[in-house]
CSV table of C-alpha atoms in Angstrom, one decimal:
chain,number,residue,atom,x,y,z
A,460,UNK,CA,-30.9,-23.8,31.5
A,461,UNK,CA,-28.0,-22.2,29.3
A,462,UNK,CA,-28.4,-20.7,26.7
A,463,UNK,CA,-31.4,-18.9,27.5
A,464,UNK,CA,-31.2,-16.9,24.4
A,465,UNK,CA,-31.1,-18.7,21.1
A,466,UNK,CA,-31.4,-16.4,18.1
A,467,UNK,CA,-30.9,-19.6,15.7
A,468,UNK,CA,-34.7,-20.1,16.2
A,469,UNK,CA,-35.5,-17.3,13.9
A,470,UNK,CA,-33.3,-19.0,11.1
A,471,UNK,CA,-34.7,-22.6,11.3
A,472,UNK,CA,-37.0,-22.2,8.2
A,473,UNK,CA,-37.0,-20.1,4.9
A,474,UNK,CA,-40.3,-18.6,5.9
A,475,UNK,CA,-38.8,-17.6,9.2
A,476,UNK,CA,-36.0,-16.0,7.7
A,477,UNK,CA,-37.7,-14.1,5.2
A,478,UNK,CA,-40.1,-12.7,8.0
A,479,UNK,CA,-37.6,-11.2,10.1
A,480,UNK,CA,-35.3,-10.1,7.2
A,481,UNK,CA,-33.8,-6.5,8.0
A,482,UNK,CA,-32.9,-5.8,4.5
A,483,UNK,CA,-34.5,-6.5,1.2
A,484,UNK,CA,-33.7,-6.1,-2.2
A,485,UNK,CA,-36.4,-5.7,-4.9
A,486,UNK,CA,-36.4,-5.2,-8.8
A,487,UNK,CA,-37.9,-1.5,-8.5
A,488,UNK,CA,-34.6,-0.6,-6.5
A,489,UNK,CA,-32.3,-1.8,-9.1
A,490,UNK,CA,-31.1,0.4,-12.4
A,491,UNK,CA,-29.6,-1.1,-15.2
A,492,UNK,CA,-26.5,0.7,-16.9
A,493,UNK,CA,-26.5,0.4,-20.8
A,494,UNK,CA,-24.3,1.3,-23.5
A,495,UNK,CA,-25.1,2.1,-26.9
A,496,UNK,CA,-22.7,2.6,-29.9
A,497,UNK,CA,-22.8,5.0,-32.9
A,498,UNK,CA,-22.7,3.0,-36.3
A,499,UNK,CA,-23.0,-0.5,-34.8
A,500,UNK,CA,-24.6,-2.9,-37.1
A,501,UNK,CA,-24.9,-5.6,-34.1
A,502,UNK,CA,-24.4,-5.8,-30.5
A,503,UNK,CA,-20.5,-5.6,-29.5
A,504,UNK,CA,-19.6,-8.0,-26.7
A,505,UNK,CA,-17.3,-6.1,-24.0
A,506,UNK,CA,-14.6,-8.8,-23.3
A,507,UNK,CA,-13.9,-7.7,-19.8
A,508,UNK,CA,-17.7,-7.6,-18.9
A,509,UNK,CA,-19.0,-11.1,-20.0
A,510,UNK,CA,-22.7,-11.0,-20.9
A,511,UNK,CA,-22.6,-7.1,-21.3
A,512,UNK,CA,-22.6,-5.4,-24.8
A,513,UNK,CA,-22.4,-2.3,-26.7
A,514,UNK,CA,-25.9,-1.9,-28.2
A,515,UNK,CA,-27.0,-0.9,-31.6
A,516,UNK,CA,-30.0,1.5,-31.3
A,517,UNK,CA,-32.3,-1.1,-32.2
A,518,UNK,CA,-30.8,-3.7,-29.8
A,519,UNK,CA,-30.9,-1.1,-27.0
A,520,UNK,CA,-34.6,-0.7,-27.5
A,521,UNK,CA,-35.2,-4.5,-27.3
A,522,UNK,CA,-32.9,-4.7,-24.2
A,523,UNK,CA,-34.7,-1.9,-22.7
A,524,UNK,CA,-38.0,-3.2,-22.9
A,525,UNK,CA,-37.0,-6.4,-21.5
A,526,UNK,CA,-35.5,-4.8,-18.5
A,527,UNK,CA,-38.9,-2.9,-17.9
A,528,UNK,CA,-40.6,-6.2,-18.4
A,529,UNK,CA,-38.2,-7.8,-15.5
A,530,UNK,CA,-39.3,-4.8,-13.4
A,531,UNK,CA,-36.3,-3.0,-12.9
A,532,UNK,CA,-36.6,0.5,-11.6
A,533,UNK,CA,-34.6,2.5,-14.4
A,534,UNK,CA,-32.0,2.7,-17.1
A,535,UNK,CA,-28.7,4.6,-17.0
A,536,UNK,CA,-27.6,5.3,-20.6
A,537,UNK,CA,-24.0,5.7,-21.9
A,538,UNK,CA,-23.2,6.7,-25.3
A,539,UNK,CA,-20.2,5.4,-27.5
A,540,UNK,CA,-19.8,8.0,-30.4
A,541,UNK,CA,-17.8,7.3,-33.7
A,542,UNK,CA,-16.0,10.7,-33.5
A,543,UNK,CA,-14.5,12.5,-30.8
A,544,UNK,CA,-13.2,16.0,-30.6
A,545,UNK,CA,-11.3,18.1,-27.7
A,546,UNK,CA,-14.5,19.6,-26.4
A,547,UNK,CA,-17.0,16.3,-26.7
A,548,UNK,CA,-19.3,18.3,-29.1
A,549,UNK,CA,-21.1,15.1,-29.7
A,550,UNK,CA,-22.6,15.2,-26.1
A,551,UNK,CA,-24.5,18.5,-27.0
A,552,UNK,CA,-25.6,17.3,-30.3
A,553,UNK,CA,-29.2,16.4,-30.6
A,554,UNK,CA,-28.7,14.0,-33.3
A,555,UNK,CA,-25.7,12.7,-31.3
A,556,UNK,CA,-25.9,8.9,-30.4
A,557,UNK,CA,-26.6,9.2,-26.6
A,558,UNK,CA,-29.4,11.9,-27.2
A,559,UNK,CA,-30.7,10.1,-30.2
A,560,UNK,CA,-30.6,6.7,-28.3
A,561,UNK,CA,-32.7,8.8,-25.2
A,562,UNK,CA,-35.2,9.9,-27.7
A,563,UNK,CA,-35.7,6.5,-29.0
A,564,UNK,CA,-36.2,5.4,-25.4
A,565,UNK,CA,-38.4,7.9,-24.3
A,566,UNK,CA,-40.9,7.1,-27.3
A,567,UNK,CA,-41.0,3.6,-26.7
A,568,UNK,CA,-41.2,3.4,-22.9
A,569,UNK,CA,-42.7,6.8,-22.0
A,570,UNK,CA,-42.7,7.0,-18.4
A,571,UNK,CA,-43.2,3.4,-17.5
A,572,UNK,CA,-39.3,3.5,-16.2
A,573,UNK,CA,-36.8,6.2,-15.2
A,574,UNK,CA,-34.5,7.1,-18.0
A,575,UNK,CA,-31.1,8.2,-16.5
A,576,UNK,CA,-28.4,9.9,-18.6
A,577,UNK,CA,-24.5,10.0,-18.0
A,578,UNK,CA,-24.0,13.9,-18.1
A,579,UNK,CA,-20.3,13.9,-18.5
A,580,UNK,CA,-17.8,14.3,-21.4
A,581,UNK,CA,-15.6,11.5,-21.1
A,582,UNK,CA,-17.0,9.4,-23.7
A,583,UNK,CA,-17.0,12.2,-26.3
A,584,UNK,CA,-13.8,13.8,-25.9
A,585,UNK,CA,-10.7,12.6,-27.8
A,586,UNK,CA,-8.4,13.0,-24.5
A,587,UNK,CA,-10.8,11.0,-22.6
A,588,UNK,CA,-11.0,13.4,-19.7
A,589,UNK,CA,-14.4,14.5,-18.0
A,590,UNK,CA,-14.2,18.0,-18.9
A,591,UNK,CA,-12.4,20.5,-21.6
A,592,UNK,CA,-8.7,21.1,-21.1
A,593,UNK,CA,-6.8,24.3,-20.8
A,594,UNK,CA,-4.0,25.3,-23.0
A,595,UNK,CA,-1.9,23.5,-20.5
A,596,UNK,CA,-3.8,20.4,-20.5
A,597,UNK,CA,-5.4,20.7,-17.1
A,598,UNK,CA,-9.2,20.2,-16.9
A,599,UNK,CA,-11.0,23.6,-16.8
A,600,UNK,CA,-13.6,23.4,-14.2
A,601,UNK,CA,-15.6,26.6,-14.9
A,602,UNK,CA,-15.7,25.9,-18.8
A,603,UNK,CA,-16.7,22.6,-18.4
A,604,UNK,CA,-19.8,23.3,-16.3
A,605,UNK,CA,-21.1,25.6,-19.4
A,606,UNK,CA,-20.8,22.6,-21.4
A,607,UNK,CA,-22.4,20.1,-18.8
A,608,UNK,CA,-25.4,22.9,-18.7
A,609,UNK,CA,-26.0,22.3,-22.5
A,610,UNK,CA,-25.5,18.9,-22.1
A,611,UNK,CA,-28.3,18.3,-19.4
A,612,UNK,CA,-30.6,20.5,-21.7
A,613,UNK,CA,-30.1,18.3,-24.7
A,614,UNK,CA,-30.6,15.3,-22.5
A,615,UNK,CA,-33.8,16.5,-21.0
A,616,UNK,CA,-35.0,17.6,-24.3
A,617,UNK,CA,-34.4,13.9,-25.7
A,618,UNK,CA,-36.2,12.4,-22.9
A,619,UNK,CA,-34.0,11.9,-19.8
A,620,UNK,CA,-36.1,11.8,-16.4
A,621,UNK,CA,-32.8,12.3,-14.4
A,622,UNK,CA,-29.5,13.6,-15.7
A,623,UNK,CA,-26.4,12.4,-14.0
A,624,UNK,CA,-23.4,14.5,-13.9
A,625,UNK,CA,-20.4,12.1,-12.9
A,626,UNK,CA,-17.5,14.5,-13.8
A,627,UNK,CA,-17.0,15.6,-10.1
A,628,UNK,CA,-16.5,19.4,-11.3
A,629,UNK,CA,-17.1,21.8,-8.4
A,630,UNK,CA,-20.6,23.6,-8.7
A,631,UNK,CA,-22.0,21.0,-11.3
A,632,UNK,CA,-25.1,20.3,-9.6
A,633,UNK,CA,-26.1,24.0,-9.2
A,634,UNK,CA,-25.1,24.8,-12.8
A,635,UNK,CA,-26.9,22.3,-14.5
A,636,UNK,CA,-29.8,22.9,-12.0
A,637,UNK,CA,-30.2,26.5,-13.2
A,638,UNK,CA,-29.6,25.6,-16.9
A,639,UNK,CA,-32.6,23.0,-16.5
A,640,UNK,CA,-34.8,25.5,-15.1
A,641,UNK,CA,-33.9,28.4,-17.5
A,642,UNK,CA,-34.6,25.9,-20.4
A,643,UNK,CA,-38.1,25.1,-18.8
A,644,UNK,CA,-37.0,21.7,-17.6
A,645,UNK,CA,-38.1,22.2,-14.0
A,646,UNK,CA,-39.3,18.5,-13.8
A,647,UNK,CA,-36.0,17.0,-14.8
A,648,UNK,CA,-34.1,15.7,-11.7
A,649,UNK,CA,-30.4,15.8,-11.2
A,650,UNK,CA,-28.7,12.4,-9.8
A,651,UNK,CA,-25.5,13.8,-8.5
A,652,UNK,CA,-22.4,11.5,-8.4
A,653,UNK,CA,-21.6,13.3,-5.5
A,654,UNK,CA,-18.8,10.8,-4.0
A,655,UNK,CA,-17.0,9.4,-7.0
A,656,UNK,CA,-13.7,8.0,-6.3
A,657,UNK,CA,-10.8,7.6,-8.7
A,658,UNK,CA,-10.8,4.0,-8.3
A,659,UNK,CA,-8.6,1.4,-10.0
A,660,UNK,CA,-12.0,-0.6,-10.7
A,661,UNK,CA,-13.3,1.6,-13.9
A,662,UNK,CA,-10.8,-0.6,-16.1
A,663,UNK,CA,-13.8,-2.5,-18.0
A,664,UNK,CA,-16.0,0.4,-18.3
A,665,UNK,CA,-13.4,2.2,-20.2
A,666,UNK,CA,-13.5,-0.5,-22.6
A,667,UNK,CA,-17.0,-0.2,-22.8
A,668,UNK,CA,-17.0,3.4,-23.7
A,669,UNK,CA,-13.7,3.0,-25.7
A,670,UNK,CA,-12.3,5.7,-23.4
A,671,UNK,CA,-9.3,7.6,-25.0
A,672,UNK,CA,-7.9,8.4,-21.6
A,673,UNK,CA,-4.4,9.6,-21.2
A,674,UNK,CA,-3.2,10.1,-17.6
A,675,UNK,CA,-5.5,9.8,-14.9
A,676,UNK,CA,-8.4,11.6,-13.2
A,677,UNK,CA,-6.9,12.3,-9.6
A,678,UNK,CA,-7.4,15.9,-9.9
A,679,UNK,CA,-11.0,15.8,-9.8
A,680,UNK,CA,-12.3,12.5,-8.6
A,681,UNK,CA,-12.0,11.6,-5.0
A,682,UNK,CA,-8.9,10.1,-3.2
A,683,UNK,CA,-9.8,6.7,-2.1
A,684,UNK,CA,-8.1,7.4,1.3
A,685,UNK,CA,-10.9,10.1,2.2
A,686,UNK,CA,-14.2,9.8,3.8
A,687,UNK,CA,-15.0,13.0,5.4
A,688,UNK,CA,-14.3,14.7,1.8
A,689,UNK,CA,-17.0,12.8,0.5
A,690,UNK,CA,-19.6,14.2,3.2
A,691,UNK,CA,-18.4,17.6,2.2
A,692,UNK,CA,-19.0,17.0,-1.3
A,693,UNK,CA,-22.6,15.5,-0.7
A,694,UNK,CA,-23.4,18.6,1.5
A,695,UNK,CA,-22.4,20.9,-1.3
A,696,UNK,CA,-24.4,18.8,-3.8
A,697,UNK,CA,-27.6,19.0,-1.7
A,698,UNK,CA,-27.1,22.6,-1.2
A,699,UNK,CA,-27.0,23.1,-5.1
A,700,UNK,CA,-30.3,21.0,-5.4
A,701,UNK,CA,-29.4,17.4,-6.2
A,702,UNK,CA,-32.5,15.1,-6.2
A,703,UNK,CA,-30.3,12.2,-5.5
A,704,UNK,CA,-26.9,11.8,-4.4
A,705,UNK,CA,-24.5,8.7,-5.4
A,706,UNK,CA,-21.4,6.8,-4.0
A,707,UNK,CA,-19.5,5.2,-6.9
A,708,UNK,CA,-17.8,2.5,-6.5
A,709,UNK,CA,-20.2,0.6,-4.2
A,710,UNK,CA,-18.5,-2.4,-2.3
A,711,UNK,CA,-15.0,-0.8,-1.7
A,712,UNK,CA,-17.0,2.1,-0.2
A,713,UNK,CA,-19.9,0.7,2.0
A,714,UNK,CA,-18.5,2.9,5.1
A,715,UNK,CA,-19.0,6.1,3.0
A,716,UNK,CA,-22.2,4.8,1.8
A,717,UNK,CA,-23.4,4.5,5.2
A,718,UNK,CA,-22.2,8.1,6.2
A,719,UNK,CA,-23.9,9.4,3.2
A,720,UNK,CA,-27.2,7.8,4.2
A,721,UNK,CA,-27.2,9.3,7.7
A,722,UNK,CA,-26.5,13.0,6.4
A,723,UNK,CA,-28.7,13.0,3.3
A,724,UNK,CA,-32.4,13.8,3.1
A,725,UNK,CA,-32.8,12.8,-0.4
A,726,UNK,CA,-32.5,9.1,-1.9
A,727,UNK,CA,-29.0,7.7,-2.0
A,728,UNK,CA,-27.8,5.7,-4.8
A,729,UNK,CA,-24.7,3.4,-5.2
A,730,UNK,CA,-23.2,2.3,-8.5
A,731,UNK,CA,-21.9,-1.3,-8.2
A,732,UNK,CA,-19.1,-0.5,-11.3
A,733,UNK,CA,-17.7,-2.5,-13.8
A,734,UNK,CA,-14.8,-3.7,-12.2
A,735,UNK,CA,-16.8,-5.0,-9.2
A,736,UNK,CA,-19.0,-7.0,-11.9
A,737,UNK,CA,-16.0,-8.2,-13.8
A,738,UNK,CA,-14.2,-9.8,-10.6
A,739,UNK,CA,-17.5,-11.6,-9.7
A,740,UNK,CA,-18.0,-12.9,-13.3
A,741,UNK,CA,-14.2,-14.1,-13.5
A,742,UNK,CA,-14.4,-16.0,-10.0
A,743,UNK,CA,-17.7,-17.5,-10.9
A,744,UNK,CA,-16.4,-18.7,-14.4
A,745,UNK,CA,-13.6,-20.4,-12.5
A,746,UNK,CA,-15.8,-22.1,-10.4
A,747,UNK,CA,-14.5,-20.5,-7.1
A,748,UNK,CA,-17.9,-19.1,-6.0
A,749,UNK,CA,-21.6,-19.4,-6.7
A,750,UNK,CA,-22.5,-16.8,-9.2
A,751,UNK,CA,-26.2,-16.2,-8.0
A,752,UNK,CA,-25.5,-16.5,-4.4
A,753,UNK,CA,-22.6,-13.8,-4.6
A,754,UNK,CA,-24.5,-11.3,-7.0
A,755,UNK,CA,-27.5,-11.2,-4.6
A,756,UNK,CA,-25.0,-10.9,-1.4
A,757,UNK,CA,-23.3,-8.1,-2.9
A,758,UNK,CA,-26.7,-6.2,-3.7
A,759,UNK,CA,-28.0,-7.1,0.0
A,760,UNK,CA,-24.7,-5.4,1.2
A,761,UNK,CA,-25.1,-2.5,-0.5
A,762,UNK,CA,-28.7,-1.9,0.3
A,763,UNK,CA,-27.9,-2.9,4.1
A,764,UNK,CA,-25.4,0.0,4.0
A,765,UNK,CA,-27.9,2.4,3.0
A,766,UNK,CA,-28.3,2.6,-0.7
A,767,UNK,CA,-31.9,3.4,-1.9
A,768,UNK,CA,-31.0,2.6,-5.5
A,769,UNK,CA,-28.5,0.3,-6.8
A,770,UNK,CA,-26.9,0.6,-10.2
A,771,UNK,CA,-25.7,-2.9,-11.4
A,772,UNK,CA,-25.1,-4.6,-14.6
A,773,UNK,CA,-26.9,-7.5,-13.0
A,774,UNK,CA,-30.2,-5.8,-12.5
A,775,UNK,CA,-32.2,-8.0,-14.9
A,776,UNK,CA,-31.0,-11.2,-14.0
A,777,UNK,CA,-31.3,-10.1,-10.2
A,778,UNK,CA,-34.7,-8.8,-10.8
A,779,UNK,CA,-35.8,-12.2,-12.2
A,780,UNK,CA,-33.9,-14.3,-9.2
A,781,UNK,CA,-35.8,-11.9,-6.7
A,782,UNK,CA,-39.2,-12.4,-8.1
A,783,UNK,CA,-38.6,-16.2,-8.2
A,784,UNK,CA,-38.2,-16.2,-4.2
């Protein structure tokens, strides 16, 4: 009798759907990005990212401990300095806000979570670019690598388990790997932002880090029109010793994420960025979508596309929802 095949049989109960689910999302696969602001007396709300704050050093420690209790797999830390200069000197200062906060968290949490650090200059420069500039105002790739090497060593000394070069400078992974090894940090890994696109969705993040950017980053971040280029970037980073590779943003680039998964022999991460977060939050606050279902659906789609690790501002909330299932 027609129809002989009835796939709906496997959808009839929650237990059946759970049993045959092809893709899972677990708290251990989620990483919480966090911001810490130098000199802040209290957490500062980020207007374009409801529910996300610039932390004080003390509130960061509390929130990090809460995230670990919730079961998230790691924390990605960004610093918001009180002063900036042309070369981003606060990034390499052992007492700078990012390195000091990393040391706080490593002292508190030890190896109970994975501490990751943004190894990029954009938060620390007074021009907002991810590298040092030439006399004519262009980003100097090779001079920037020298600073990245110093920054990575400072972050490793402060306690980072993984450093995350996100500037899209050519050769950044290999240069950082050598700098870490020469400084004796052979166990510190490199989470390479291998396919980071010049996206319109970074706006809320720029508020979060109080970016001083003038102009754009199209000369070093990838063109949204290109996918094959992303695979070349990934292959280069793998050859230079990347321990993980990342695609950023996540949702607009699921096709790229799938392609990267197919060529990478190391874990693949995806960053669900600030604009992705802000869009869902805005729609949910207007009553247009179910917030929890939408968040979990987006995380599932990123995992389904091939991400082993997902950086998301919903990491703690999602971990609690997932553990409730």
